[in-house]
Coordinates of C-alpha atoms and ligand atoms in Angstrom, one line a residue:
M739 CA 10.5 -7.6 20.2
P740 CA 8.3 -10.8 20.0
E741 CA 10.3 -13.8 18.1
W742 CA 8.3 -13.6 15.4
D743 CA 9.2 -17.4 13.7
K744 CA 8.0 -18.5 17.2
I745 CA 4.8 -17.3 17.7
L746 CA 3.1 -19.8 15.7
S747 CA 4.7 -22.4 16.9
N748 CA 4.7 -22.2 20.6
P749 CA 1.2 -22.6 21.6
E750 CA 1.7 -20.7 24.1
K751 CA 3.0 -18.3 22.4
F752 CA -0.1 -18.6 20.2
K753 CA -2.3 -18.3 22.2
K754 CA -1.2 -15.1 23.8
W755 CA -0.3 -13.5 20.6
K756 CA -3.8 -14.2 19.4
E757 CA -5.7 -12.6 22.4
A758 CA -3.6 -9.5 21.8
A759 CA -4.4 -9.2 18.5
V760 CA -8.2 -9.8 19.2
F761 CA -8.1 -7.2 21.9
L762 CA -6.0 -4.6 20.1
D763 CA -8.0 -4.9 17.0
K764 CA -11.2 -4.4 18.7
N765 CA -9.7 -1.0 18.6
I766 CA -8.3 -0.5 15.5
K767 CA -10.4 -2.7 13.7
C768 CA -7.7 -4.0 11.0
F769 CA -8.8 -7.2 10.0
L770 CA -11.8 -8.2 7.4
E771 CA -11.1 -11.5 8.7
F772 CA -8.8 -13.3 11.1
D773 CA -8.3 -16.8 10.9
P774 CA -4.5 -17.6 11.9
E775 CA -5.6 -21.3 12.1
K776 CA -6.7 -21.8 8.8
G777 CA -3.2 -20.0 7.0
I778 CA -1.4 -22.2 9.2
K779 CA -3.0 -25.6 7.6
L780 CA -2.8 -24.0 4.7
S781 CA 0.8 -23.5 4.8
G782 CA 1.3 -27.4 5.5
T783 CA 3.2 -26.5 8.7
G784 CA 0.4 -28.5 10.9
A785 CA -1.4 -26.8 13.7
P786 CA 1.0 -25.0 16.4
A787 CA 0.4 -27.8 18.7
D788 CA 1.8 -30.1 16.7
R789 CA 4.8 -28.3 15.2
P790 CA 8.0 -28.4 17.5
E791 CA 9.3 -25.2 18.5
T792 CA 12.8 -26.0 17.7
E793 CA 11.9 -26.8 14.1
P794 CA 14.7 -25.6 12.0
A795 CA 14.1 -22.3 10.3
D796 CA 15.4 -23.5 6.9
K797 CA 13.2 -21.1 4.8
P798 CA 13.9 -17.2 5.1
L799 CA 10.6 -16.6 6.5
S800 CA 9.9 -20.0 8.4
G801 CA 7.1 -19.6 10.6
I802 CA 6.9 -15.3 10.1
P803 CA 3.0 -14.9 10.0
F804 CA 2.0 -12.2 8.0
A805 CA -1.6 -10.5 6.8
V806 CA -2.9 -9.7 3.4
K807 CA -4.7 -6.4 2.1
D808 CA -8.1 -7.8 0.8
N809 CA -7.8 -7.3 -2.7
I810 CA -5.0 -9.6 -3.2
A811 CA -6.4 -13.1 -3.7
V812 CA -5.5 -16.3 -0.6
K813 CA -7.3 -19.3 -1.3
S814 CA -10.0 -20.0 1.3
F815 CA -10.0 -16.9 2.8
K816 CA -12.4 -14.0 1.7
L817 CA -11.9 -11.7 -1.0
T818 CA -14.3 -8.7 -0.7
C819 CA -12.0 -5.8 -1.7
G820 CA -14.2 -3.9 1.0
S821 CA -17.0 -3.5 -1.0
K822 CA -20.3 -5.1 -0.6
I823 CA -20.5 -6.7 -3.9
L824 CA -17.6 -9.2 -3.0
S825 CA -19.1 -9.6 0.7
N826 CA -19.4 -13.4 0.0
F827 CA -16.6 -14.6 -2.0
V828 CA -14.2 -16.7 -1.1
S829 CA -11.0 -17.3 -3.2
P830 CA -10.6 -20.2 -5.3
Y831 CA -7.0 -19.7 -5.7
T832 CA -4.0 -17.8 -4.5
A833 CA -1.8 -14.6 -5.8
T834 CA 1.5 -15.4 -7.1
A835 CA 3.3 -13.3 -4.3
V836 CA 1.2 -14.7 -1.6
T837 CA 2.1 -18.5 -2.9
K838 CA 6.0 -17.5 -3.2
L839 CA 5.6 -16.4 0.6
Q840 CA 4.2 -19.4 1.7
N841 CA 6.7 -21.4 -0.1
N842 CA 9.1 -19.7 1.8
G843 CA 7.5 -20.5 5.2
A844 CA 5.7 -17.7 6.1
V845 CA 1.8 -17.7 7.2
V846 CA -0.8 -15.8 6.1
I847 CA -2.8 -15.0 9.3
G848 CA -5.8 -12.6 7.9
K849 CA -7.3 -10.4 5.8
T850 CA -7.0 -6.8 6.1
N851 CA -9.1 -4.0 5.5
L852 CA -9.0 -1.4 2.6
D853 CA -10.4 1.5 1.0
E854 CA -13.3 -0.3 -1.4
F855 CA -10.9 -1.4 -4.4
G856 CA -8.3 0.3 -3.2
M857 CA -9.9 3.9 -4.3
G858 CA -9.6 6.2 -1.2
S859 CA -6.5 7.7 1.2
S860 CA -8.3 6.8 4.8
T861 CA -10.0 3.3 4.7
E862 CA -13.2 5.3 5.1
N863 CA -14.1 4.0 2.0
S864 CA -14.6 0.4 3.0
A865 CA -17.9 -0.7 3.0
F866 CA -17.6 -2.7 6.3
S867 CA -15.8 -0.5 8.8
P868 CA -13.4 2.4 8.9
T869 CA -10.1 1.3 10.7
H870 CA -8.4 3.7 13.3
N871 CA -5.1 4.8 13.4
P872 CA -3.4 2.9 16.3
W873 CA -1.5 6.2 17.5
D874 CA -5.1 7.9 17.8
V875 CA -7.8 5.9 17.3
K876 CA -9.8 9.0 16.2
R877 CA -8.0 9.3 13.3
V878 CA -7.6 7.4 10.2
P879 CA -4.6 5.0 9.3
G880 CA -4.4 6.6 5.9
G881 CA -5.5 4.3 3.0
S882 CA -6.3 2.2 0.9
S883 CA -3.9 0.1 2.6
G884 CA -4.7 1.3 5.8
G885 CA -5.5 -2.5 7.8
S886 CA -1.9 -3.5 6.3
A887 CA -0.3 -0.6 8.0
A888 CA -2.3 -0.2 11.3
A889 CA -1.9 -4.0 12.0
V890 CA 2.2 -3.2 11.3
A891 CA 1.8 -0.7 13.1
A892 CA 0.2 -2.1 16.0
G893 CA 2.7 -5.0 16.6
L894 CA 0.2 -7.8 14.8
V895 CA 2.1 -9.0 12.5
P896 CA 5.8 -8.0 11.1
F897 CA 4.9 -7.4 7.7
A898 CA 1.6 -7.1 5.5
L899 CA 1.2 -6.7 2.0
G900 CA -0.7 -4.0 0.2
S901 CA -1.2 -2.8 -3.2
D902 CA 0.0 0.9 -4.3
T903 CA -2.1 2.2 -7.5
G904 CA -1.4 5.7 -6.6
G905 CA -0.1 5.5 -3.1
S906 CA -1.7 3.6 -0.9
I907 CA 1.0 1.5 0.7
R908 CA 3.1 4.6 1.6
Q909 CA 0.6 6.9 2.6
P910 CA -0.3 4.4 5.6
A911 CA 2.9 3.5 6.2
S912 CA 3.6 7.4 6.6
F913 CA 0.6 7.6 8.3
C914 CA 1.3 4.6 11.1
G915 CA 5.2 5.0 11.4
V916 CA 6.2 2.1 9.5
Y917 CA 8.0 1.0 5.8
G918 CA 6.0 1.1 3.2
L919 CA 7.7 -0.3 -0.6
K920 CA 6.2 0.5 -3.9
P921 CA 8.4 -1.7 -6.4
T922 CA 9.2 -1.0 -9.6
Y923 CA 6.1 -2.1 -11.9
G924 CA 5.8 -5.4 -13.3
S925 CA 8.8 -6.7 -10.4
V926 CA 6.5 -8.4 -8.1
S927 CA 3.5 -10.4 -10.2
R928 CA -0.1 -8.7 -10.0
F929 CA -1.4 -12.1 -10.5
G930 CA -4.4 -12.5 -8.1
L931 CA -4.6 -8.6 -7.2
V932 CA -8.1 -7.7 -8.1
A933 CA -7.3 -5.0 -10.8
Y934 CA -8.0 -1.2 -10.5
A935 CA -5.7 0.5 -12.8
S936 CA -3.7 -2.1 -14.2
S937 CA -1.0 0.2 -15.6
L938 CA -0.2 1.7 -12.5
E939 CA -0.8 -0.7 -9.9
V940 CA 1.9 -3.1 -8.0
I941 CA 1.8 -5.3 -5.0
G942 CA 4.4 -4.2 -2.2
I943 CA 5.2 -4.7 1.2
I944 CA 4.1 -2.7 4.8
S945 CA 6.7 -4.0 7.5
K946 CA 7.9 -2.7 11.0
T947 CA 12.2 -3.2 10.1
V948 CA 14.4 -2.8 6.3
S949 CA 15.5 -6.1 7.0
M950 CA 11.9 -7.4 7.0
L951 CA 11.0 -5.3 3.9
K952 CA 14.3 -6.1 1.5
N953 CA 13.7 -10.1 2.3
V954 CA 10.0 -10.2 1.8
F955 CA 10.8 -8.5 -1.4
N956 CA 13.5 -10.8 -2.5
V957 CA 11.3 -13.4 -2.4
M958 CA 8.1 -11.8 -3.8
K959 CA 10.0 -10.2 -7.0
G960 CA 10.4 -11.8 -10.2
E961 CA 8.6 -12.9 -13.6
D962 CA 5.9 -14.8 -13.5
P963 CA 4.3 -16.5 -16.2
L964 CA 0.5 -16.0 -15.0
D965 CA 1.5 -12.2 -15.3
H966 CA 2.7 -11.0 -19.1
S967 CA 3.7 -7.4 -17.3
S968 CA 5.6 -9.1 -15.0
L969 CA 9.5 -8.6 -15.5
P970 CA 13.1 -10.6 -14.4
A971 CA 13.3 -7.8 -11.5
E972 CA 17.2 -7.8 -12.1
E973 CA 18.7 -5.4 -9.4
K974 CA 20.3 -2.2 -11.2
T975 CA 21.5 -0.3 -8.1
P976 CA 25.0 1.5 -8.8
A977 CA 27.3 -0.2 -5.6
G978 CA 29.7 0.7 -2.9
K979 CA 29.4 4.5 -3.1
T980 CA 27.2 7.0 -0.7
A981 CA 23.9 8.1 -2.6
K982 CA 23.4 11.6 -3.8
I983 CA 19.6 12.7 -3.0
G984 CA 18.1 14.9 -5.3
L985 CA 15.7 17.8 -3.3
P986 CA 12.7 19.4 -6.2
K987 CA 12.8 22.7 -6.0
E988 CA 9.1 23.0 -6.6
L989 CA 9.0 21.7 -3.1
K990 CA 9.7 25.5 -1.5
S991 CA 5.7 26.7 -3.2
I992 CA 3.7 23.7 -2.6
E993 CA 2.1 24.2 0.7
L994 CA 2.9 21.4 3.4
Y995 CA 1.5 21.4 7.1
P996 CA 3.9 22.6 9.5
S997 CA 5.1 19.2 10.8
V998 CA 5.6 17.7 7.5
R999 CA 8.1 20.7 6.4
K1000 CA 9.7 20.7 9.9
T1001 CA 10.2 16.8 9.0
L1002 CA 11.8 17.3 5.5
D1003 CA 14.1 19.6 6.9
S1004 CA 15.2 17.3 9.8
T1005 CA 15.6 14.5 7.3
I1006 CA 18.0 16.5 4.9
R1007 CA 19.7 17.7 8.0
N1008 CA 20.0 14.1 9.0
Y1009 CA 21.0 12.5 5.9
K1010 CA 23.8 15.1 5.1
Q1011 CA 25.3 14.1 8.7
M1012 CA 25.2 10.9 7.5
G1013 CA 27.2 11.8 4.5
Y1014 CA 24.7 12.0 1.9
A1015 CA 25.2 15.0 -0.7
I1016 CA 22.0 16.9 -1.3
S1017 CA 21.2 18.7 -4.4
E1018 CA 18.8 20.6 -5.9
I1019 CA 16.7 19.3 -9.1
S1020 CA 13.8 20.5 -11.0
L1021 CA 10.3 18.4 -11.6
P1022 CA 8.1 20.6 -13.6
T1023 CA 6.0 18.2 -14.5
L1024 CA 5.0 17.9 -10.6
E1025 CA 1.9 20.3 -10.5
Y1026 CA -0.2 18.2 -13.3
V1027 CA 0.5 14.9 -11.3
V1028 CA -2.6 14.4 -10.0
S1029 CA -5.0 15.1 -12.9
A1030 CA -2.9 12.9 -15.1
Y1031 CA -3.2 10.0 -12.0
Y1032 CA -6.9 10.2 -11.8
V1033 CA -7.7 10.8 -15.6
I1034 CA -5.7 7.2 -16.6
A1035 CA -6.6 5.8 -12.9
T1036 CA -10.7 6.2 -13.1
A1037 CA -10.2 5.4 -17.2
E1038 CA -8.8 2.0 -16.1
A1039 CA -11.1 1.7 -13.4
S1040 CA -14.3 2.2 -15.7
A1041 CA -13.2 -1.0 -17.6
N1042 CA -11.5 -3.3 -14.8
L1043 CA -14.9 -2.8 -12.6
A1044 CA -17.2 -3.6 -15.6
R1045 CA -16.9 -7.6 -14.7
F1046 CA -18.6 -6.9 -11.6
D1047 CA -22.1 -7.3 -13.0
G1048 CA -24.5 -9.1 -10.3
I1049 CA -23.9 -12.0 -13.1
R1050 CA -20.4 -13.9 -12.5
Y1051 CA -19.3 -12.6 -8.9
G1052 CA -20.8 -11.7 -5.8
E1053 CA -24.0 -9.8 -4.9
R1054 CA -27.0 -10.4 -6.8
D1055 CA -30.0 -8.9 -7.1
F1056 CA -32.7 -12.0 -7.3
S1057 CA -36.1 -10.0 -7.7
A1058 CA -34.8 -8.5 -11.0
E1059 CA -36.7 -8.8 -14.3
N1060 CA -34.6 -8.7 -17.0
P1061 CA -30.5 -9.3 -17.6
E1062 CA -30.2 -5.2 -18.0
E1063 CA -31.7 -4.5 -14.9
L1064 CA -30.0 -7.6 -12.9
M1065 CA -26.8 -5.7 -13.9
L1066 CA -27.9 -2.3 -13.0
S1067 CA -29.6 -2.8 -9.7
S1068 CA -26.6 -5.1 -8.7
R1069 CA -23.9 -2.7 -9.7
N1070 CA -26.1 0.1 -8.0
R1071 CA -26.8 -1.6 -4.8
G1072 CA -22.8 -3.5 -4.5
F1073 CA -20.9 -0.6 -5.3
G1074 CA -20.2 2.3 -2.6
K1075 CA -20.2 6.0 -3.6
E1076 CA -16.8 6.7 -4.1
V1077 CA -16.2 3.5 -7.1
K1078 CA -19.6 4.8 -8.3
L1079 CA -17.9 8.7 -8.6
R1080 CA -14.6 7.2 -10.2
I1081 CA -16.5 4.9 -12.7
L1082 CA -18.7 7.8 -13.9
L1083 CA -15.5 9.9 -14.2
G1084 CA -13.9 7.2 -15.9
T1085 CA -16.9 6.6 -18.4
Y1086 CA -16.6 10.4 -19.2
V1087 CA -13.2 10.5 -19.9
L1088 CA -13.1 8.2 -22.4
R1089 CA -16.6 8.6 -24.6
S1090 CA -15.9 8.8 -27.7
G1091 CA -14.6 11.6 -29.3
F1092 CA -13.4 13.1 -26.1
Q1093 CA -10.3 10.6 -25.6
E1094 CA -8.0 13.3 -27.5
Q1095 CA -9.2 15.8 -24.6
Y1096 CA -8.4 13.9 -21.6
Y1097 CA -7.2 10.3 -21.8
L1098 CA -4.2 11.2 -24.7
R1099 CA -3.5 14.4 -22.8
A1100 CA -3.1 12.6 -19.7
Q1101 CA -0.6 10.2 -21.2
K1102 CA 1.4 12.9 -22.8
I1103 CA 1.8 14.5 -18.6
R1104 CA 2.6 10.7 -17.7
T1105 CA 5.9 10.1 -20.5
A1106 CA 6.9 14.1 -19.4
I1107 CA 7.2 13.0 -15.5
R1108 CA 8.7 10.3 -16.8
K1109 CA 11.1 12.0 -18.5
D1110 CA 11.5 15.0 -15.7
L1111 CA 12.7 12.0 -13.5
Q1112 CA 14.7 10.7 -16.2
K1113 CA 16.8 13.7 -16.5
A1114 CA 16.9 13.9 -12.3
F1115 CA 18.4 10.4 -12.1
E1116 CA 21.2 11.4 -14.5
S1117 CA 22.7 13.8 -11.9
V1118 CA 21.3 12.1 -8.5
D1119 CA 21.0 8.6 -7.7
A1120 CA 17.4 9.0 -5.2
V1121 CA 15.2 11.6 -4.5
L1122 CA 13.6 13.0 -1.5
L1123 CA 9.8 13.6 -1.2
P1124 CA 7.1 14.2 1.4
V1125 CA 4.4 11.5 1.1
Y1126 CA 2.0 13.1 1.8
P1127 CA 1.8 17.2 2.4
R1128 CA 0.2 16.4 5.8
P1129 CA 0.0 13.8 9.0
A1130 CA -3.0 11.0 10.1
F1131 CA -6.1 13.1 9.8
K1132 CA -9.7 12.9 11.6
P1133 CA -12.2 11.4 9.5
G1134 CA -14.5 13.3 7.9
S1135 CA -12.5 16.4 8.5
K1136 CA -13.4 19.4 6.3
E1137 CA -9.8 20.6 5.4
M1138 CA -9.3 16.7 4.2
D1139 CA -13.0 16.2 2.2
P1140 CA -12.4 13.4 -1.0
F1141 CA -11.6 16.4 -3.1
S1142 CA -8.8 17.5 -1.0
Q1143 CA -7.7 13.8 -0.3
K1144 CA -7.2 13.5 -3.9
L1145 CA -5.0 16.6 -4.3
A1146 CA -2.7 15.6 -1.5
D1147 CA -2.1 12.6 -3.5
I1148 CA 0.7 14.8 -5.4
F1149 CA 3.9 13.5 -3.9
T1150 CA 2.8 9.5 -4.6
S1151 CA 1.2 9.0 -7.7
T1152 CA 4.2 10.8 -9.6
A1153 CA 6.0 6.9 -9.0
N1154 CA 3.0 5.3 -10.0
L1155 CA 2.8 7.3 -13.3
A1156 CA 6.8 6.8 -13.9
G1157 CA 6.8 2.7 -12.8
I1158 CA 9.9 3.6 -10.4
P1159 CA 10.3 1.8 -7.1
A1160 CA 9.4 4.3 -3.9
V1161 CA 9.7 4.0 -0.1
S1162 CA 8.1 5.3 2.6
F1163 CA 10.2 6.0 5.9
P1164 CA 9.4 7.0 9.5
A1165 CA 10.9 10.2 9.6
A1166 CA 10.3 11.6 13.0
V1167 CA 7.3 11.7 15.1
E1168 CA 5.9 15.2 15.7
E1169 CA 2.8 16.4 17.6
G1170 CA 2.0 12.6 18.7
L1171 CA 2.0 11.6 15.2
P1172 CA 4.6 10.1 13.2
V1173 CA 5.1 11.7 9.6
G1174 CA 6.6 9.8 6.7
M1175 CA 9.4 10.9 4.1
Q1176 CA 9.6 9.3 0.6
L1177 CA 12.5 8.2 -1.6
L1178 CA 12.5 7.6 -5.3
A1179 CA 14.8 5.5 -7.4
P1180 CA 15.5 4.6 -10.8
P1181 CA 13.8 1.5 -12.0
F1182 CA 15.0 -1.8 -9.8
A1183 CA 17.2 0.0 -7.8
E1184 CA 15.0 -1.1 -4.8
K1185 CA 18.1 -2.4 -3.0
L1186 CA 19.1 1.6 -2.9
L1187 CA 16.2 1.8 -1.2
F1188 CA 16.7 -0.2 1.5
S1189 CA 20.2 0.8 2.2
M1190 CA 19.1 4.6 2.4
C1191 CA 16.4 3.6 5.0
R1192 CA 18.7 1.4 6.6
D1193 CA 21.0 4.0 7.2
Y1194 CA 18.3 6.3 8.6
E1195 CA 16.3 3.3 10.5
K1196 CA 20.0 3.6 12.6
V1197 CA 19.1 6.9 13.4
F1198 CA 15.2 6.9 13.7
P1199 CA 13.6 3.4 14.1
S1200 CA 10.1 3.0 13.2
P1201 CA 8.5 4.3 16.5
N1202 CA 5.6 2.6 18.9
P1203 CA 2.5 3.9 18.9
P1204 CA 1.5 3.8 22.6
D1205 CA -0.6 0.2 22.7
N1206 CA 0.8 -2.1 20.8
Y1207 CA 1.6 -5.6 21.3
F1208 CA 5.5 -5.1 21.8
N1209 CA 4.6 -3.3 25.1
R1210 CA 2.1 -6.7 25.8
S1211 CA 4.3 -9.1 27.8
I1212 CA 4.6 -11.9 25.9
Ligands
LIG2364 N1 -5.3 7.7 -3.0 C1 -5.0 7.1 -4.4 C2 -6.6 6.7 -4.4 O1 -7.6 7.1 -4.2 C3 -4.3 5.7 -3.6 C4 -4.9 4.6 -4.2 C5 -4.0 3.2 -4.8 O2 -2.8 3.2 -4.3 N2 -4.8 2.1 -4.7 O3 -6.7 6.6 -5.8

């Protein structure tokens, strides 16, 4: 394992790391912008050559490099959201979560690829290039934070930031064999996150180890006057006992890919062996989760994306003859297919006279799933679920067309609708691909998730893909 806090301060190590990153990124294409020197300047710590290697690590993340999903603002880095409409947009400010990390010594080294505006599960919907899975470049890394997950799995950074609206941190973490945390809604400030579906999303972390996940979360969390939906994030973990795990009985009748079913069974066995009690629970509303998620997410997206009008931001059609034409043609040229589909769907479900039929029903399901989970947490401390019904798939594969990808969000979007924390952890490698499992906990019980993942990490640490920075001599 590289000594991450030395990479940026030792000129020789820095050069080797940078060369390896540029080389590995040619195959996986995880970065939309890679500029560690700019990040070092921004952090105010000086160029690598100016900094003594012995500089005391007085801050929790001193000298640690990290990457940021390109829908999270970092001053003077681009902020494209993977979209043509923002292809030349440079951020004039920095997200609170990033500022907190920088204030604690961490250094932004680049921006990572994503499905346009976070809409997708494979990073194929980026307007610039698809990202490839470091375990098998012929497969997708998952999405929408696919660039961040691929960068961590390839060993280019010890952690990266992502956003999770319906699974965009946990699913790519699972496809790439790393950890992914979707924190409690409101526990991390969303100031500086370009909004897709504001009531569902949160900035979170993808990392190689549980201790990094925990340290980064502890730095990022907390109330922010710049985000009125942020909360003080007080720890609510029951202390000092082995947690009880709940297993939804509905899982028996949901089709899972054989390697995912096998990993679910082995995860249960492993936790039992560690002394955890596993009991059956019921989430009767699970089958309605995907429909509710896509109604709410697209409704919010149609409103949030209205600001990209060709006037205030980004791409503009200079040949337009009046404001209406300017807006229409800029949006038509700037947005990709999936984004247009979702704006149309969102507009459809919100159209006057029909809110009752779609949006309000979806909100009722949202309340019902939250109640199901609240009830479950009366008898268990955490709920175990797969992350995704199958491991990393091949781009353009028929059985995983865009509609099937949406149906497969069943296990992840549940936590977003309920606002609760959830973590994806590497649980096995099957048929040469990593398979992640997921733990969900009551609001603000992140500490419990870390300790349960830490127990699993002792028997099964995050596996390394065949070619990665860890096997390269540095
Ligand atoms: N697959 C989900 C979607 O396409 C993930 C979104 C997200 O978490 N940003 O909406």
